[in-house]
PDB file of C-alpha atoms in Angstrom:
ATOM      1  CA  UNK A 278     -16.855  14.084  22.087  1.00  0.00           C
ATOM      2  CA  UNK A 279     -13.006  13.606  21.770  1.00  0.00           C
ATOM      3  CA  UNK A 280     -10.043  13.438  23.862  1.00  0.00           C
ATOM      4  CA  UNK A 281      -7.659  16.598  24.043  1.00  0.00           C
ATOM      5  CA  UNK A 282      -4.368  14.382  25.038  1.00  0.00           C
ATOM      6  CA  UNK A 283      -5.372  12.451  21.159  1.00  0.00           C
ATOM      7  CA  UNK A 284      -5.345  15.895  19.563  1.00  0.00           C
ATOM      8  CA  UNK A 285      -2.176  16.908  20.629  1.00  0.00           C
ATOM      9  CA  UNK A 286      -0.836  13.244  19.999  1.00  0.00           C
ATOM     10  CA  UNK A 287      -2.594  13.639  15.880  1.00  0.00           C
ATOM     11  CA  UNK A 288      -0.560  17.442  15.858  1.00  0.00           C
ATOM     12  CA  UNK A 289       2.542  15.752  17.276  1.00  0.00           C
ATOM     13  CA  UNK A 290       2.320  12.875  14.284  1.00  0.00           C
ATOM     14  CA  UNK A 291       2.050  15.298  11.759  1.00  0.00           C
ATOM     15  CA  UNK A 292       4.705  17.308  12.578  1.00  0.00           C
ATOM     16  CA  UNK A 293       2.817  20.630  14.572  1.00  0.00           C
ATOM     17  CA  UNK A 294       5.645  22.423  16.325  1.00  0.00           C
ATOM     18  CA  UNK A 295       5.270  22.613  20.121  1.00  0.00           C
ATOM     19  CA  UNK A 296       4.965  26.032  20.356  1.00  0.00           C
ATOM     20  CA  UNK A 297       1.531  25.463  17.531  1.00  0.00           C
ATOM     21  CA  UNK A 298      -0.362  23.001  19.493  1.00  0.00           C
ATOM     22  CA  UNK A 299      -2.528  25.265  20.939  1.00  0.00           C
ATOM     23  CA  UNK A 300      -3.192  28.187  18.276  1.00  0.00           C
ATOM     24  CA  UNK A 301      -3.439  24.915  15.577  1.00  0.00           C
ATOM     25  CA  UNK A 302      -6.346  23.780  18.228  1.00  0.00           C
ATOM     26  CA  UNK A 303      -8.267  27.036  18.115  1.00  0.00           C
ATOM     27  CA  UNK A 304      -8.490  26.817  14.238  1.00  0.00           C
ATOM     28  CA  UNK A 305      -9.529  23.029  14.372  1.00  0.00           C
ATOM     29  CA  UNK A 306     -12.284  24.201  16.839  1.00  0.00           C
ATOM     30  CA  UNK A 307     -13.763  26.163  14.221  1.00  0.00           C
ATOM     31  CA  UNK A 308     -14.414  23.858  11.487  1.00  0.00           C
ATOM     32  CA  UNK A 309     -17.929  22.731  13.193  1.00  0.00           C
ATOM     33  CA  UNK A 310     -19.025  26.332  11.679  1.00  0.00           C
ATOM     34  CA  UNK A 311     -16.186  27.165   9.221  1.00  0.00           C
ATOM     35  CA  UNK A 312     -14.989  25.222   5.649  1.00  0.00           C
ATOM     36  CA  UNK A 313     -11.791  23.574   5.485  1.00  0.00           C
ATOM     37  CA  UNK A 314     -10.509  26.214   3.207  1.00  0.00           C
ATOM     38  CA  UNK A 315     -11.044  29.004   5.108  1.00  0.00           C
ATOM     39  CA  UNK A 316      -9.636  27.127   8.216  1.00  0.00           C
ATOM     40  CA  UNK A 317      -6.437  25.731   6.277  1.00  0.00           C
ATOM     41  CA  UNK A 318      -5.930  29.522   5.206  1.00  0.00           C
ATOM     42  CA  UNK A 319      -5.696  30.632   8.470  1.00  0.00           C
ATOM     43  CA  UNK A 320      -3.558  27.889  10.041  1.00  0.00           C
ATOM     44  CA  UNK A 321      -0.853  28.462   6.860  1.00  0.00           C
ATOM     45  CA  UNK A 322      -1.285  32.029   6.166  1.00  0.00           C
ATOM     46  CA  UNK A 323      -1.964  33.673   9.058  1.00  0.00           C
ATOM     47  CA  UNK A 324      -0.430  30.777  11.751  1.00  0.00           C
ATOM     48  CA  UNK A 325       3.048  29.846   9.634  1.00  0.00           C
ATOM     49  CA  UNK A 326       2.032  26.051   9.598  1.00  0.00           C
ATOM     50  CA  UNK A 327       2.978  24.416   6.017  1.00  0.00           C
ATOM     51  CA  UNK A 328       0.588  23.586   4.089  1.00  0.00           C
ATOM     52  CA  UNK A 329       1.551  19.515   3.939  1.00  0.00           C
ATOM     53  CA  UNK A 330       1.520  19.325   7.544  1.00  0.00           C
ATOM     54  CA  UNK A 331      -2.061  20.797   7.559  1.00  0.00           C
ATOM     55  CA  UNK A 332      -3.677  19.159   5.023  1.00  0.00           C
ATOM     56  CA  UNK A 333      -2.361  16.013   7.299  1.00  0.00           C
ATOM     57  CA  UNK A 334      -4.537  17.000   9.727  1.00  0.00           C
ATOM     58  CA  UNK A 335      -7.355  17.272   7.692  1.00  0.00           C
ATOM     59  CA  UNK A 336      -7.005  13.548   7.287  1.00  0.00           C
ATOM     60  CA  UNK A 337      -7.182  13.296  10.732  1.00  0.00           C
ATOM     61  CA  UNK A 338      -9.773  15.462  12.007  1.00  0.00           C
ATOM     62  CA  UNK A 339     -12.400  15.033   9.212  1.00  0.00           C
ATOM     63  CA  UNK A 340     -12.736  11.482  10.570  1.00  0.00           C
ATOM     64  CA  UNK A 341     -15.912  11.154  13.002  1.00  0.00           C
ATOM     65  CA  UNK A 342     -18.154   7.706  14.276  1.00  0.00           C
ATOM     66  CA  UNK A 343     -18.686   5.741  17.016  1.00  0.00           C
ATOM     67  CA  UNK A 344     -16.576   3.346  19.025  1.00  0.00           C
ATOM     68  CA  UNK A 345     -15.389   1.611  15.734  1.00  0.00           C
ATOM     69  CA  UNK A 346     -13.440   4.859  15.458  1.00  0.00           C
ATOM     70  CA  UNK A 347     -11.370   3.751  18.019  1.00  0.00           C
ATOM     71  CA  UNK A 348     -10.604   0.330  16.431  1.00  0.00           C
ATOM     72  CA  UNK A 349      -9.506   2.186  13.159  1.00  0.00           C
ATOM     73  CA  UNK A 350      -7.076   4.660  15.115  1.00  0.00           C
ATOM     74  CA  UNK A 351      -5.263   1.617  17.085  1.00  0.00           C
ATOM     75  CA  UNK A 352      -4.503   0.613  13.727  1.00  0.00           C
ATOM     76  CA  UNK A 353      -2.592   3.088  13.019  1.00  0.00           C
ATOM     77  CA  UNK A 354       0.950   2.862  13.713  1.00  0.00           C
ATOM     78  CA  UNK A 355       2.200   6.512  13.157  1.00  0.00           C
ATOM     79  CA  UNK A 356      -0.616   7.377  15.903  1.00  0.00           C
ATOM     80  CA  UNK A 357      -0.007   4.743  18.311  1.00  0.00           C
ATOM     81  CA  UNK A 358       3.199   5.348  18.765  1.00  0.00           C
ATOM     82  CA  UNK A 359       2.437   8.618  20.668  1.00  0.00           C
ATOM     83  CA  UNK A 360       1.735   7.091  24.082  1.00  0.00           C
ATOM     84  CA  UNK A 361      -0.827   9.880  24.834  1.00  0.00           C
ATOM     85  CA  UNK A 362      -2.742   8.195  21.749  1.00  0.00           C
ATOM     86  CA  UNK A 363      -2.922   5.259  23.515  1.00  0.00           C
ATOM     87  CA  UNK A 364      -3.284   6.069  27.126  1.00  0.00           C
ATOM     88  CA  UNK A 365      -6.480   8.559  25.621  1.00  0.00           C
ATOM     89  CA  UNK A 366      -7.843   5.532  23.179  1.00  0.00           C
ATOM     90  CA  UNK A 367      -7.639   3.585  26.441  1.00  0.00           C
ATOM     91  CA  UNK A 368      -9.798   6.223  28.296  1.00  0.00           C
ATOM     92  CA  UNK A 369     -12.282   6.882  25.341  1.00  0.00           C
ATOM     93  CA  UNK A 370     -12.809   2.963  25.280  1.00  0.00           C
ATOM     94  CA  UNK A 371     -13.841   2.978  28.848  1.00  0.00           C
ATOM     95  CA  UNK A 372     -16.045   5.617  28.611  1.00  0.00           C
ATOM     96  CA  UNK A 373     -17.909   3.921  25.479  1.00  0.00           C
ATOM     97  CA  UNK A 374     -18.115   0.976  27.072  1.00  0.00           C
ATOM     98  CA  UNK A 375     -19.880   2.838  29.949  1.00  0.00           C
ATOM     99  CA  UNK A 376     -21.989   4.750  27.560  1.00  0.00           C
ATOM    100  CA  UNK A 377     -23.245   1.450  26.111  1.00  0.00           C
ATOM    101  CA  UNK A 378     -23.818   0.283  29.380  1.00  0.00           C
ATOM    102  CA  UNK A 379     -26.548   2.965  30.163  1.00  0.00           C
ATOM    103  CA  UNK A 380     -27.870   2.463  26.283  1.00  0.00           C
ATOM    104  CA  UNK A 381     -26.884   6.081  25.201  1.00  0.00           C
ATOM    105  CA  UNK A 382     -24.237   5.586  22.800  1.00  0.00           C
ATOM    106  CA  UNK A 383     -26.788   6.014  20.046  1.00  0.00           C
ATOM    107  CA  UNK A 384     -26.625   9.602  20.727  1.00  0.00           C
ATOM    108  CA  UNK A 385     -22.565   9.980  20.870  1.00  0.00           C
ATOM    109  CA  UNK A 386     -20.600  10.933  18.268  1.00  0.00           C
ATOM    110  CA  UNK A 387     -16.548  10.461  18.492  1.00  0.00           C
ATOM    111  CA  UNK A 388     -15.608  13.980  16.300  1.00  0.00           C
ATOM    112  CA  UNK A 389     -11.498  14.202  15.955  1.00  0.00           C
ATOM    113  CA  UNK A 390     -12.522  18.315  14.654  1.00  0.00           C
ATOM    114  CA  UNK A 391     -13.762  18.691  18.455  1.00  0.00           C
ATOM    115  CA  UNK A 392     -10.904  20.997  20.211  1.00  0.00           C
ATOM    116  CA  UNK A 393     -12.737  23.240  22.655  1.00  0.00           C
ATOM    117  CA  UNK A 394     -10.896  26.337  23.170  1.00  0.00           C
ATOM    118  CA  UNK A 395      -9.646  26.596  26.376  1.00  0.00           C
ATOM    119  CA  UNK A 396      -6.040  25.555  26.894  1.00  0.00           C
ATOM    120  CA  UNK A 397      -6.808  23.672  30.687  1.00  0.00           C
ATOM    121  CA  UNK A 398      -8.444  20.818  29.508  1.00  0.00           C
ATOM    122  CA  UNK A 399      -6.015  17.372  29.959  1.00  0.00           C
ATOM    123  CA  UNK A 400      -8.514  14.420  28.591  1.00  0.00           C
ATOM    124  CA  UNK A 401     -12.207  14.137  27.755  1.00  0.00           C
ATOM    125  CA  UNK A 402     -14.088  16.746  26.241  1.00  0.00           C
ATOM    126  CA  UNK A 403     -17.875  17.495  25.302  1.00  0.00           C
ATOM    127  CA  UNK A 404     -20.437  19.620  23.868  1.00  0.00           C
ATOM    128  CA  UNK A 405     -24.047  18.647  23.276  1.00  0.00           C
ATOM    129  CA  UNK A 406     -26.012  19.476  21.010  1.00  0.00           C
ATOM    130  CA  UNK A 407     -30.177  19.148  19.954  1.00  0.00           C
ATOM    131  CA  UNK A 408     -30.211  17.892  15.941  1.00  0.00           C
ATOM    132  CA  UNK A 409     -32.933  20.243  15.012  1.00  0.00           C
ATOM    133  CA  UNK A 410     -30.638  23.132  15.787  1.00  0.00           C
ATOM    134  CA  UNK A 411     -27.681  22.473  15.125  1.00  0.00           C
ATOM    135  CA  UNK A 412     -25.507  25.736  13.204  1.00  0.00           C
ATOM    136  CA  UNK A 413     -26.251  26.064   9.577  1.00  0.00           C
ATOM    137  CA  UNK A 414     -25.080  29.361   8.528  1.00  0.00           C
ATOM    138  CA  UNK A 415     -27.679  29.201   5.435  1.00  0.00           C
ATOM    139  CA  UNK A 416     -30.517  29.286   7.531  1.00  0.00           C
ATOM    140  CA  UNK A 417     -33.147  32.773   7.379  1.00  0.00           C
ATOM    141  CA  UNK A 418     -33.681  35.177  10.040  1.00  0.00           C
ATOM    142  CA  UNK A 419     -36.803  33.199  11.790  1.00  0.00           C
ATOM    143  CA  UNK A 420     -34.761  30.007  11.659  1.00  0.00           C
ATOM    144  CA  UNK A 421     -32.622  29.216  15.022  1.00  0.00           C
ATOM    145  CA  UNK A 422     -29.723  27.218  14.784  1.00  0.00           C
ATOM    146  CA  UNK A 423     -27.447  27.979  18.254  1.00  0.00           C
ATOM    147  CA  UNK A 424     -24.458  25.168  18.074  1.00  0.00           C
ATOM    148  CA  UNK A 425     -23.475  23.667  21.507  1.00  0.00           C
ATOM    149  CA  UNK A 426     -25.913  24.329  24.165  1.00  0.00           C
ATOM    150  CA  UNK A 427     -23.517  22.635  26.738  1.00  0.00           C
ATOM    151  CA  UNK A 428     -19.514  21.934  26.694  1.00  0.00           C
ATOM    152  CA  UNK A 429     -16.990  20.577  29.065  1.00  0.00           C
ATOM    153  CA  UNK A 430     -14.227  18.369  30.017  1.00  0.00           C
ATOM    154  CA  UNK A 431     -11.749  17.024  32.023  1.00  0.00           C
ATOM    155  CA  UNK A 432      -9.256  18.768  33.667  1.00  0.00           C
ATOM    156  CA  UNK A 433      -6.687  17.747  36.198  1.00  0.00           C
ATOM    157  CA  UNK A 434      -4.332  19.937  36.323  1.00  0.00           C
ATOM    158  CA  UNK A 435      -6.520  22.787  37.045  1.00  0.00           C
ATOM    159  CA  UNK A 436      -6.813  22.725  40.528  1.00  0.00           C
ATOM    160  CA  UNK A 437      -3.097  23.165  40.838  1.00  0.00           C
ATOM    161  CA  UNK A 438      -2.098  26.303  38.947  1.00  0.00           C
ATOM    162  CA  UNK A 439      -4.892  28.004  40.810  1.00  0.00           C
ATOM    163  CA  UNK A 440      -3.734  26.784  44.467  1.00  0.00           C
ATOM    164  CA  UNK A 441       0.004  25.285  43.854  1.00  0.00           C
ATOM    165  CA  UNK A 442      -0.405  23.736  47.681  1.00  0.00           C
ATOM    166  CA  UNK A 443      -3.196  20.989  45.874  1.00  0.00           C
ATOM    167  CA  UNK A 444      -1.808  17.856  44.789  1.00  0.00           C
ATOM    168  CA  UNK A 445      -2.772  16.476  41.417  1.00  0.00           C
ATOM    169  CA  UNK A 446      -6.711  16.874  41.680  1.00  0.00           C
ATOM    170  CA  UNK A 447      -9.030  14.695  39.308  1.00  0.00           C
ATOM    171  CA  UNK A 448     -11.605  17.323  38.055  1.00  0.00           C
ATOM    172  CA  UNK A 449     -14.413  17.567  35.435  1.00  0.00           C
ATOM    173  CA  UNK A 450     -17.025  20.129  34.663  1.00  0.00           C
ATOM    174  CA  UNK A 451     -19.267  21.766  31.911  1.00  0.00           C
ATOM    175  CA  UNK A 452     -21.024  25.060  31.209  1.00  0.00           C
ATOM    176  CA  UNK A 453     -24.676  25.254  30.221  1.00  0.00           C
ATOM    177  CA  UNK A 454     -26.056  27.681  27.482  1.00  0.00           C
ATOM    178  CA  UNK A 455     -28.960  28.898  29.300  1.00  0.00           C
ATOM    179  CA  UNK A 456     -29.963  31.423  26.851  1.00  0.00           C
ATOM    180  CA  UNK A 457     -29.676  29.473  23.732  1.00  0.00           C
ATOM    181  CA  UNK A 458     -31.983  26.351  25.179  1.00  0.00           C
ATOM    182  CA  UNK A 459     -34.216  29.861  26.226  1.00  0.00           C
ATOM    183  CA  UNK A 460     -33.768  31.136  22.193  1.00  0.00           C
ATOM    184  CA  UNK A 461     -34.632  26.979  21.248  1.00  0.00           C
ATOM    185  CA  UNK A 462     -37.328  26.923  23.768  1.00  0.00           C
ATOM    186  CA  UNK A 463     -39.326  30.168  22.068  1.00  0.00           C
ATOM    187  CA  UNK A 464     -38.662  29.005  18.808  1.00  0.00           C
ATOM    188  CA  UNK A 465     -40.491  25.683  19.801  1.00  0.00           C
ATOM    189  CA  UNK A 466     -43.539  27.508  21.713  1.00  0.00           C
ATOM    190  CA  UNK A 467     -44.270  29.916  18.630  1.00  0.00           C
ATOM    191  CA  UNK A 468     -44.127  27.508  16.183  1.00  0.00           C
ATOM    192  CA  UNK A 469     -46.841  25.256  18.300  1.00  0.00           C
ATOM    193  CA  UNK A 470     -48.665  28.558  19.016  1.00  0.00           C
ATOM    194  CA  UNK A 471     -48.847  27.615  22.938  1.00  0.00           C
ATOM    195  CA  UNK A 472     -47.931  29.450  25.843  1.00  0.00           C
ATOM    196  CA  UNK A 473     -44.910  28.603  28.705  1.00  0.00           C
ATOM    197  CA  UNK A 474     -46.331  27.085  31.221  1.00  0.00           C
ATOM    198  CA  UNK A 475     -44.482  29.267  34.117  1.00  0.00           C
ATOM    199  CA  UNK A 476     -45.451  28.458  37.224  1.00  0.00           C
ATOM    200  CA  UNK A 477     -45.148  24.609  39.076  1.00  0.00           C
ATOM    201  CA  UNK A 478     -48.787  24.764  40.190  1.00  0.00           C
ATOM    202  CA  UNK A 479     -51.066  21.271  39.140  1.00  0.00           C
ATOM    203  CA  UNK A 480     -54.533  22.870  40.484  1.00  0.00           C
ATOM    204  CA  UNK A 481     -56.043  26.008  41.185  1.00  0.00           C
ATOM    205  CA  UNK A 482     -58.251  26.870  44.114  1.00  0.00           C
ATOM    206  CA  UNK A 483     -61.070  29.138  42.649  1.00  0.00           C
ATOM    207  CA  UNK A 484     -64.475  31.058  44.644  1.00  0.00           C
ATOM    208  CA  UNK A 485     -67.782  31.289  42.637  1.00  0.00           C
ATOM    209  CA  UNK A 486     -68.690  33.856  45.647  1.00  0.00           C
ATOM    210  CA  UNK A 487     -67.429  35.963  47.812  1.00  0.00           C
ATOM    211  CA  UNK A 488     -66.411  35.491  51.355  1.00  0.00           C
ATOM    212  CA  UNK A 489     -64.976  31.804  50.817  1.00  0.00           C
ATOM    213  CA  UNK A 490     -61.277  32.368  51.237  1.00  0.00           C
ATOM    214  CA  UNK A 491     -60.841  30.484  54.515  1.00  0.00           C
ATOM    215  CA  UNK A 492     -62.536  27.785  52.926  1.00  0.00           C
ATOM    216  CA  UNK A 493     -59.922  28.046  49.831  1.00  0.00           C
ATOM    217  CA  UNK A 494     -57.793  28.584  52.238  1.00  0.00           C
ATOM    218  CA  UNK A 495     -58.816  25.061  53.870  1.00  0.00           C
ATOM    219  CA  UNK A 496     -58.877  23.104  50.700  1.00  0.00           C
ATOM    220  CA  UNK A 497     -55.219  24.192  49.885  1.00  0.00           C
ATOM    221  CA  UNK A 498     -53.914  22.884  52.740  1.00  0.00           C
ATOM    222  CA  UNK A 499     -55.531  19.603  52.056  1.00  0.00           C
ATOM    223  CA  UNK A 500     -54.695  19.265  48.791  1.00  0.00           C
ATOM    224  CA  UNK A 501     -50.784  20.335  49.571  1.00  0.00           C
ATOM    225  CA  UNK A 502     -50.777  17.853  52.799  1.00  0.00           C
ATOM    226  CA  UNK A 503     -51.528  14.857  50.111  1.00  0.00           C
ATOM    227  CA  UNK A 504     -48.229  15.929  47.687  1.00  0.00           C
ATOM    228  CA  UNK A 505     -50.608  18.412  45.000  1.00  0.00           C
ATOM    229  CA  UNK A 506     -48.685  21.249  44.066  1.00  0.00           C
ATOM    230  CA  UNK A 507     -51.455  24.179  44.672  1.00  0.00           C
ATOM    231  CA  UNK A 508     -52.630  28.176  44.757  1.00  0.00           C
ATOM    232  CA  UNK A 509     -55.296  30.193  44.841  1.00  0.00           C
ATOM    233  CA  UNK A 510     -55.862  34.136  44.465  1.00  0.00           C
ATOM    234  CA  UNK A 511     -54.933  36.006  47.955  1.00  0.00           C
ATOM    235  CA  UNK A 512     -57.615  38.879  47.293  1.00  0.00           C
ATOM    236  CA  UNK A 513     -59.864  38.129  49.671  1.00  0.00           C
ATOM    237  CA  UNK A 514     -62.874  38.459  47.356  1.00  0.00           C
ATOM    238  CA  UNK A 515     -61.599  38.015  43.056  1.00  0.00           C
ATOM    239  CA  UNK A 516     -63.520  37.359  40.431  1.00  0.00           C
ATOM    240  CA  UNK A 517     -64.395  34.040  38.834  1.00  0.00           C
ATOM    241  CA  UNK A 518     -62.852  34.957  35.604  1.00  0.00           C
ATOM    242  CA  UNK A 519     -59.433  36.620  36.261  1.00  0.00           C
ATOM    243  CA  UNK A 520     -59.001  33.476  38.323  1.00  0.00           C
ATOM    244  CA  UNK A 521     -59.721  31.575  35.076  1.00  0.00           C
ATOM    245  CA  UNK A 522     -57.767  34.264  32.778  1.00  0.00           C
ATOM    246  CA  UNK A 523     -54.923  33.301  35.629  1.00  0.00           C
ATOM    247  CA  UNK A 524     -55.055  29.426  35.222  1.00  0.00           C
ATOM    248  CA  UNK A 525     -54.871  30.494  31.262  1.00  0.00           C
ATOM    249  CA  UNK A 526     -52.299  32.371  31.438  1.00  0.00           C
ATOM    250  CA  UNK A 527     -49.963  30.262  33.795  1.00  0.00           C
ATOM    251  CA  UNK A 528     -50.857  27.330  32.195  1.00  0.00           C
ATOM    252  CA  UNK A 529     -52.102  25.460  34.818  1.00  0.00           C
ATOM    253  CA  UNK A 530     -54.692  22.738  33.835  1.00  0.00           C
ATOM    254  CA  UNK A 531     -56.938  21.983  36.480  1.00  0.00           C
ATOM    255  CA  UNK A 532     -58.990  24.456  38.689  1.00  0.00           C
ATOM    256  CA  UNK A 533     -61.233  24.090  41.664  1.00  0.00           C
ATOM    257  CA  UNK A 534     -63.874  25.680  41.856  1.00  0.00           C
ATOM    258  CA  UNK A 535     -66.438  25.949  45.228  1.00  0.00           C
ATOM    259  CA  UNK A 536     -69.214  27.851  45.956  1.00  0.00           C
ATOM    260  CA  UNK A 537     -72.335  28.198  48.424  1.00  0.00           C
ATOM    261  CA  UNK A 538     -74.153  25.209  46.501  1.00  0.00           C
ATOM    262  CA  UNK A 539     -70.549  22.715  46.610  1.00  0.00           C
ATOM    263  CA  UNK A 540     -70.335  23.899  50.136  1.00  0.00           C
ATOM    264  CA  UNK A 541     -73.455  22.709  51.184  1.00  0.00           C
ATOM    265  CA  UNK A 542     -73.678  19.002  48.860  1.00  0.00           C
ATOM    266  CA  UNK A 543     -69.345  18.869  49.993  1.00  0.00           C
ATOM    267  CA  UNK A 544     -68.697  18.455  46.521  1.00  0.00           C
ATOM    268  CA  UNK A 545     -66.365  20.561  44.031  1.00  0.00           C
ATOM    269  CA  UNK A 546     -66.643  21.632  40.864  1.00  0.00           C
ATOM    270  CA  UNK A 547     -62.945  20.579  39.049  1.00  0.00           C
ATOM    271  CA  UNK A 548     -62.572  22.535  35.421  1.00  0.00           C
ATOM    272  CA  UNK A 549     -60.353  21.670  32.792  1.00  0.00           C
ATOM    273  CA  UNK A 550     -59.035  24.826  32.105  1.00  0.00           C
ATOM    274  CA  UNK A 551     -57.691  24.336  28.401  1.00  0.00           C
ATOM    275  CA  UNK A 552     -61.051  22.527  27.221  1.00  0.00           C
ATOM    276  CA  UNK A 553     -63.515  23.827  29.708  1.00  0.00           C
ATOM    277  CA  UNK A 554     -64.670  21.076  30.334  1.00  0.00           C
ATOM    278  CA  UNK A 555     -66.479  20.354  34.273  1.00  0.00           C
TER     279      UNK A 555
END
C-alpha cells in the first residue's frame, strides 16, 4: 500500500512541475512490471522531466518495508516539510497501528512505486496480491503470473464532482479481478489434477430402486430442516450410477443411499464418494 497525498508531496520535493504530477504518476505505476530504465526513459524523453529530478525519485520510490518506513521518512526534512507528507504519514501510522491490531501486518508491504492510475484517489491506496503469482515477465506459457488481483483506495472528493450538491463525502472502495483469481484458481486445480467442486451441496440423496422418490424426497427435507445443505436427482426413477457419476462430478463427498432393504431395517447406506468407501 501507499498514500497518494505522499506521492504528490515526494514529486513536489523533487521539483515535478504541477502540471507533471499526474502523467509522472502513471510512469511510477509501472515500475511493478517495468525496469527503471525503461521507466526513466519515458518520464525524460517522452514526458520532458529532467533527468536529475527523476533519478530523485528513484531514490524515493525504490524504497519499500513496513511501518519502520514511516520512521525513516519523518526523518527526512526535505519531505516533512510538505504538510501533505505529514498529514499522510499521520494517516498511514494509524492504519498500521490498526493492521497490527488485527495481527495482519505481516502481510503488508508500504511500496512508495505504488501510484494506481486513476487521478480521483485523495489518500490510501491498495492492491493485493497472492506471492505465488505475482508478474514475472520471464515466466513460460503454462506459468500464470496475473499482478494485482484487487486495488483500491480512498477517495473523498469523488462524490462531489459527480453530484456538486454533496458536501465533502468520506469514501473508499476497491475492484476485484474476478477473472485472474478464475485464471489462478485453474492453474491450482490442474496442477493438483482435481476437479472444482461447483455446487454447495454436503450430501446426496441417492435410490438403489425405483419408485423411492417420495421417500428421497422425505429424507431431504429432514436432512435440510437440521442445517445439511442437500439434493437428489428429480427423475423420478435414475440410475444408481449417474447419481454416483453426479456426486463425482460435482464434487460432493457424501451420498445417501436407500433402498427396499434400508427401508425396511430404517437404516441408510452413507458412501464416501471419493474413496468408496460405505
Amino acid at each position: 500500500l501507499n498514500h497518494r497525498k505522499l506521492l504528490d508531496a515526494i514529486f513536489a520535493v523533487c521539483g515535478v512541475p504541477d502540471a507533471l504530477f499526474r502523467p509522472i504518476s502513471s510512469s511510477v505505476d509501472k515500475l511493478d512490471k517495468t525496469p527503471w530504465d525503461t521507466v526513466r526513459n519515458e518520464m525524460t524523453n517522452e514526458k520532458g522531466l529532467p533527468g536529475d529530478i527523476a533519478d530523485k525519485i528513484w531514490s524515493y520510490v525504490q524504497l519499500r518495508g513496513g511501518a519502520d518506513l514511516v520512521d525513516q521518512l519523518r526523518k527526512d526534512s526535505q519531505l516533512c516539510a510538505q504538510s501533505t507528507a505529514i498529514e499522510a504519514l499521520n494517516e498511514l501510522e494509524l492504519l498500521f497501528r490498526y493492521l497490527t491490531l488485527y495481527g495482519v501486518m505481516d502481510k503488508i508491504v508500504f511500496d512508495l512505486k505504488l501510484a494506481r492510475g486513476l487521478d480521483y484517489y485523495t489518500g490510501v491506496i491498495f492492491e493485493a496480491t497472492l506471492n505465488s503469482y505475482q508478474y514475472n515477465p520471464t515466466l513460460g506459457e503454462d506459468q500464470v503470473a496475473v499482478g494485482s488481483v484487487a486495488g483500491g483506495g480512498r477517495y473523498d472528493e469523488l462524490v462531489n464532482k459527480i453530484d456538486s450538491r454533496q458536501s465533502r463525502v468520506p469514501c473508499i472502495g476497491m475492484s476485484i479481478g474476478v477473472e485472474r483469481i478464475f485464471s489462478i484458481k485453474e492453474h491450482q486445480l490442474a496442477d493438483s489434477n482435481t476437479q472444482a467442486k461447483t455446487v454447495e451441496t454436503e450430501v446426496y440423496v441417492a435410490s438403489a430402486h425405483n419408485e423411492l422418490l417420495e421417500e428421497r424426497m422425505k429424507l431431504c427435507a429432514y436432512l435440510w430442516e437440521n442445517g445439511f445443505k442437500v439434493e437428489m436427482s428429480m427423475k423420478k426413477n435414475p440410475k444408481l450410477l449417474d447419481q454416483f457419476q453426479y456426486c463425482e462430478k460435482c464434487q460432493i463427498e457424501l451420498c445417501i443411499i436407500i433402498g427396499e432393504s434400508e427401508l425396511k431395517s430404517g437404516i441408510v447406506k452413507i458412501r464416501n464418494v471419493f474413496t468408496r468407501e460405505e
